[in-house]
Amino acid sequence: MSYKDKITISISKDLLEQIDKKIDKINFKNRSNVIENFVREGLKLKNDIWAVILAHEKMWNTGDYPMWNTPKVLMKIDWKTLIEKHLENLKNANINKAVIVVAHEKEKIINFVNSKIFWMEIEFLEVDEKDLSLKIISQAKNILETNKILVILWDNYFYPLNLTDFIYYHNSNNADLSIIVSILKDWTRYWNIVLKWNDIVKFVEKPQSKEDISFLINTWIYLIDSSKIPDTTKNLKIESNFFPDFIQNAKAKAYFYNWKYFHLQDNETLKLFTK
């Protein structure tokens, strides 16, 4: 736990107005939360965080898109590939180390990343295409030297995404687990996250009962204490085989993402970005 000192500072009125606009009573509850976040961003304080990008999966519903014979993490949005966007977001949050998990057409991904300069330390973890998230993250944990792991699934696109805010939110709440959540039109196809205030109390995949419908979906970006991740070789999913029990005895928080979020695994969404 971090200890804080109280200080008195003078701030111009126009700047204070901008600070107050950031207070949403959800992710930032008061002026102190906002100011500390801005100071951390300005000073670029080092984050004791490694990122894990899960880039090993094939895309679903590819019948209309023969062009997706290329690795899906190399699809371009606004003239940049998804993997570039993810790595740039990490660098902007002062996360200087990342593990990219590869399987499907792994050589193309590795060669592409190695051909670029990202000014950060990048490693590759080769897995089987059928390996599931909990098994992979458990394996990745064993090669990471960090107290916290930021997990990103490759097929999510946020516009824009400020990971500095998310990390600050996680740290200021002393959370064991934080998840970015968002509202998606077709919520019935995804994991719904049920909340009590900002606390995550339940995970429900494709909810059938009214009480489990939250309209808030898991965006597959997690920040978790690495010591909480179990060592396992079983091929399990983190959402269904770990999170439901874990959140009962852990401090799990939801971070609300209120901008544009797209899950790039269906043809209708892909049509928004491709010709």
Short mmCIF file of C-alpha atoms in Angstrom, two decimals, residues 21-204:
data_model
loop_
_atom_site.label_atom_id
_atom_site.label_comp_id
_atom_site.label_asym_id
_atom_site.label_seq_id
_atom_site.Cartn_x
_atom_site.Cartn_y
_atom_site.Cartn_z
CA LYS A 21 -14.18 18.13 -16.19
CA LYS A 22 -12.22 14.91 -15.67
CA ILE A 23 -14.09 14.09 -12.46
CA ASP A 24 -16.74 11.53 -13.44
CA LYS A 25 -17.42 10.05 -9.96
CA ILE A 26 -16.62 6.67 -11.49
CA ASN A 27 -12.98 6.41 -12.52
CA PHE A 28 -11.94 9.72 -10.93
CA LYS A 29 -13.83 10.70 -7.81
CA ASN A 30 -12.17 14.01 -6.91
CA ARG A 31 -9.57 16.61 -7.85
CA SER A 32 -6.78 14.78 -6.07
CA ASN A 33 -7.33 11.68 -8.23
CA VAL A 34 -7.11 13.71 -11.42
CA ILE A 35 -4.10 15.82 -10.38
CA GLU A 36 -2.07 12.80 -9.24
CA ASN A 37 -2.78 11.07 -12.53
CA PHE A 38 -1.61 14.12 -14.51
CA VAL A 39 1.56 14.40 -12.41
CA ARG A 40 2.39 10.73 -12.96
CA GLU A 41 1.85 11.14 -16.69
CA GLY A 42 3.92 14.31 -16.81
CA LEU A 43 6.82 12.81 -14.91
CA LYS A 44 6.51 9.49 -16.74
CA LEU A 45 6.97 7.59 -13.50
CA LYS A 46 8.11 4.05 -14.10
CA ASN A 47 5.40 1.39 -13.97
CA ASP A 48 6.30 -1.96 -12.49
CA ILE A 49 4.21 -3.64 -15.16
CA TRP A 50 4.79 -6.07 -17.99
CA ALA A 51 2.19 -6.35 -20.71
CA VAL A 52 1.01 -9.58 -22.31
CA ILE A 53 -0.61 -9.26 -25.75
CA LEU A 54 -2.55 -12.36 -26.74
CA ALA A 55 -2.01 -12.44 -30.51
CA HIS A 56 -2.23 -16.19 -31.08
CA GLU A 57 -5.84 -16.65 -32.18
CA LYS A 58 -7.46 -16.92 -35.58
CA MET A 59 -10.36 -14.64 -36.45
CA TRP A 60 -13.96 -15.88 -36.50
CA ASN A 61 -16.39 -15.50 -39.41
CA THR A 62 -13.76 -14.92 -42.06
CA GLY A 63 -15.81 -16.20 -45.02
CA ASP A 64 -16.41 -12.71 -46.45
CA TYR A 65 -12.81 -11.67 -45.96
CA PRO A 66 -10.33 -13.84 -47.89
CA MET A 67 -7.75 -11.10 -47.24
CA TRP A 68 -7.56 -12.29 -43.63
CA ASN A 69 -5.14 -15.03 -44.57
CA THR A 70 -2.64 -12.63 -43.05
CA PRO A 71 -2.25 -12.65 -39.25
CA LYS A 72 -5.21 -10.78 -37.84
CA VAL A 73 -3.08 -8.75 -35.47
CA LEU A 74 -1.48 -7.24 -38.59
CA MET A 75 -4.76 -5.86 -39.95
CA LYS A 76 -4.55 -2.11 -40.46
CA ILE A 77 -6.79 0.58 -39.00
CA ASP A 78 -5.98 4.18 -39.90
CA TRP A 79 -2.80 3.06 -41.67
CA LYS A 80 -1.37 1.23 -38.66
CA THR A 81 -1.59 -2.39 -37.63
CA LEU A 82 -3.33 -3.42 -34.44
CA ILE A 83 -0.09 -4.64 -32.92
CA GLU A 84 1.51 -1.24 -33.53
CA LYS A 85 -1.43 0.51 -31.90
CA HIS A 86 -1.27 -1.78 -28.86
CA LEU A 87 2.48 -1.31 -28.43
CA GLU A 88 2.22 2.47 -28.85
CA ASN A 89 -0.51 2.59 -26.19
CA LEU A 90 1.77 0.68 -23.85
CA LYS A 91 4.70 2.98 -24.52
CA ASN A 92 2.51 6.05 -23.94
CA ALA A 93 1.68 4.61 -20.51
CA ASN A 94 5.40 4.18 -19.80
CA ILE A 95 5.19 0.38 -19.98
CA ASN A 96 8.52 -0.58 -21.45
CA LYS A 97 8.27 -4.36 -21.55
CA ALA A 98 5.84 -6.60 -23.42
CA VAL A 99 5.38 -10.26 -24.22
CA ILE A 100 3.55 -11.02 -27.47
CA VAL A 101 1.92 -14.45 -27.51
CA VAL A 102 1.99 -16.00 -30.98
CA ALA A 103 0.85 -19.21 -32.68
CA HIS A 104 -1.11 -18.77 -35.93
CA GLU A 105 1.36 -17.55 -38.60
CA LYS A 106 3.76 -16.62 -35.86
CA GLU A 107 6.71 -16.01 -38.19
CA LYS A 108 4.89 -13.16 -39.95
CA ILE A 109 4.09 -11.46 -36.63
CA ILE A 110 7.59 -11.90 -35.22
CA ASN A 111 9.23 -10.65 -38.41
CA PHE A 112 6.94 -7.63 -38.63
CA VAL A 113 7.51 -6.56 -35.03
CA ASN A 114 11.26 -7.10 -35.32
CA SER A 115 11.31 -4.90 -38.43
CA LYS A 116 10.00 -1.93 -36.42
CA ILE A 117 11.50 0.19 -33.65
CA PHE A 118 9.23 0.56 -30.61
CA TRP A 119 11.86 1.65 -28.05
CA MET A 120 10.76 -1.03 -25.61
CA GLU A 121 11.75 -4.55 -24.63
CA ILE A 122 9.67 -7.14 -26.50
CA GLU A 123 9.70 -10.91 -26.11
CA PHE A 124 7.68 -13.57 -27.91
CA LEU A 125 5.96 -16.55 -26.31
CA GLU A 126 5.12 -19.31 -28.77
CA VAL A 127 2.08 -21.41 -27.86
CA ASP A 128 -0.30 -23.83 -29.53
CA GLU A 129 -3.26 -22.30 -31.39
CA LYS A 130 -5.64 -24.27 -29.15
CA ASP A 131 -4.14 -22.99 -25.90
CA LEU A 132 -6.58 -20.96 -23.78
CA SER A 133 -6.03 -17.73 -21.89
CA LEU A 134 -5.48 -18.94 -18.31
CA LYS A 135 -2.90 -21.52 -19.38
CA ILE A 136 -1.10 -18.92 -21.50
CA ILE A 137 -1.09 -16.17 -18.86
CA SER A 138 0.14 -18.65 -16.25
CA GLN A 139 2.97 -19.61 -18.60
CA ALA A 140 3.77 -15.99 -19.37
CA LYS A 141 3.90 -15.13 -15.67
CA ASN A 142 6.83 -17.44 -15.22
CA ILE A 143 9.00 -15.44 -17.62
CA LEU A 144 7.99 -12.02 -16.32
CA GLU A 145 9.79 -10.13 -13.57
CA THR A 146 7.01 -7.88 -12.39
CA ASN A 147 4.39 -7.48 -9.69
CA LYS A 148 1.60 -6.63 -12.12
CA ILE A 149 0.59 -7.92 -15.52
CA LEU A 150 -1.48 -6.04 -18.07
CA VAL A 151 -3.25 -8.49 -20.38
CA ILE A 152 -4.54 -7.35 -23.79
CA LEU A 153 -6.42 -9.45 -26.32
CA TRP A 154 -5.29 -8.58 -29.84
CA ASP A 155 -8.70 -7.99 -31.46
CA ASN A 156 -9.86 -4.98 -29.46
CA TYR A 157 -9.71 -1.47 -30.83
CA PHE A 158 -10.18 1.57 -28.61
CA TYR A 159 -10.34 5.13 -29.88
CA PRO A 160 -8.72 6.63 -27.96
CA LEU A 161 -7.27 4.57 -25.08
CA ASN A 162 -5.40 6.13 -22.14
CA LEU A 163 -3.80 3.28 -20.23
CA THR A 164 -2.23 5.75 -17.80
CA ASP A 165 -5.69 6.52 -16.44
CA PHE A 166 -6.47 2.82 -16.15
CA ILE A 167 -3.24 2.01 -14.31
CA TYR A 168 -3.72 4.91 -11.93
CA TYR A 169 -7.28 3.77 -11.24
CA HIS A 170 -6.05 0.25 -10.44
CA ASN A 171 -3.26 1.47 -8.15
CA SER A 172 -5.34 4.07 -6.32
CA ASN A 173 -7.92 1.41 -5.46
CA ASN A 174 -5.24 -1.08 -4.34
CA ALA A 175 -7.04 -3.59 -6.53
CA ASP A 176 -6.05 -7.21 -7.13
CA LEU A 177 -7.75 -7.11 -10.51
CA SER A 178 -9.08 -4.31 -12.70
CA ILE A 179 -10.93 -4.77 -15.98
CA ILE A 180 -11.87 -2.22 -18.62
CA VAL A 181 -15.60 -2.50 -19.28
CA SER A 182 -17.71 -0.90 -21.97
CA ILE A 183 -21.22 -0.88 -23.38
CA LEU A 184 -21.59 -2.83 -26.60
CA LYS A 185 -24.71 -3.00 -28.73
CA ASP A 186 -24.70 -6.78 -29.09
CA TRP A 187 -24.03 -7.54 -25.42
CA THR A 188 -25.72 -10.95 -25.69
CA ARG A 189 -22.63 -12.45 -27.38
CA TYR A 190 -20.18 -11.52 -24.63
CA TRP A 191 -19.29 -11.82 -21.00
CA ASN A 192 -21.49 -9.48 -18.99
CA ILE A 193 -19.95 -8.05 -15.85
CA VAL A 194 -22.30 -7.48 -12.94
CA LEU A 195 -21.30 -4.71 -10.54
CA LYS A 196 -22.01 -3.38 -7.10
CA TRP A 197 -20.86 0.22 -7.48
CA ASN A 198 -17.46 -0.27 -9.12
CA ASP A 199 -16.84 -3.68 -7.60
CA ILE A 200 -17.10 -6.69 -9.91
CA VAL A 201 -19.33 -9.29 -8.28
CA LYS A 202 -20.18 -11.65 -11.14
CA PHE A 203 -19.14 -12.84 -14.60
CA VAL A 204 -21.88 -14.19 -16.85
#
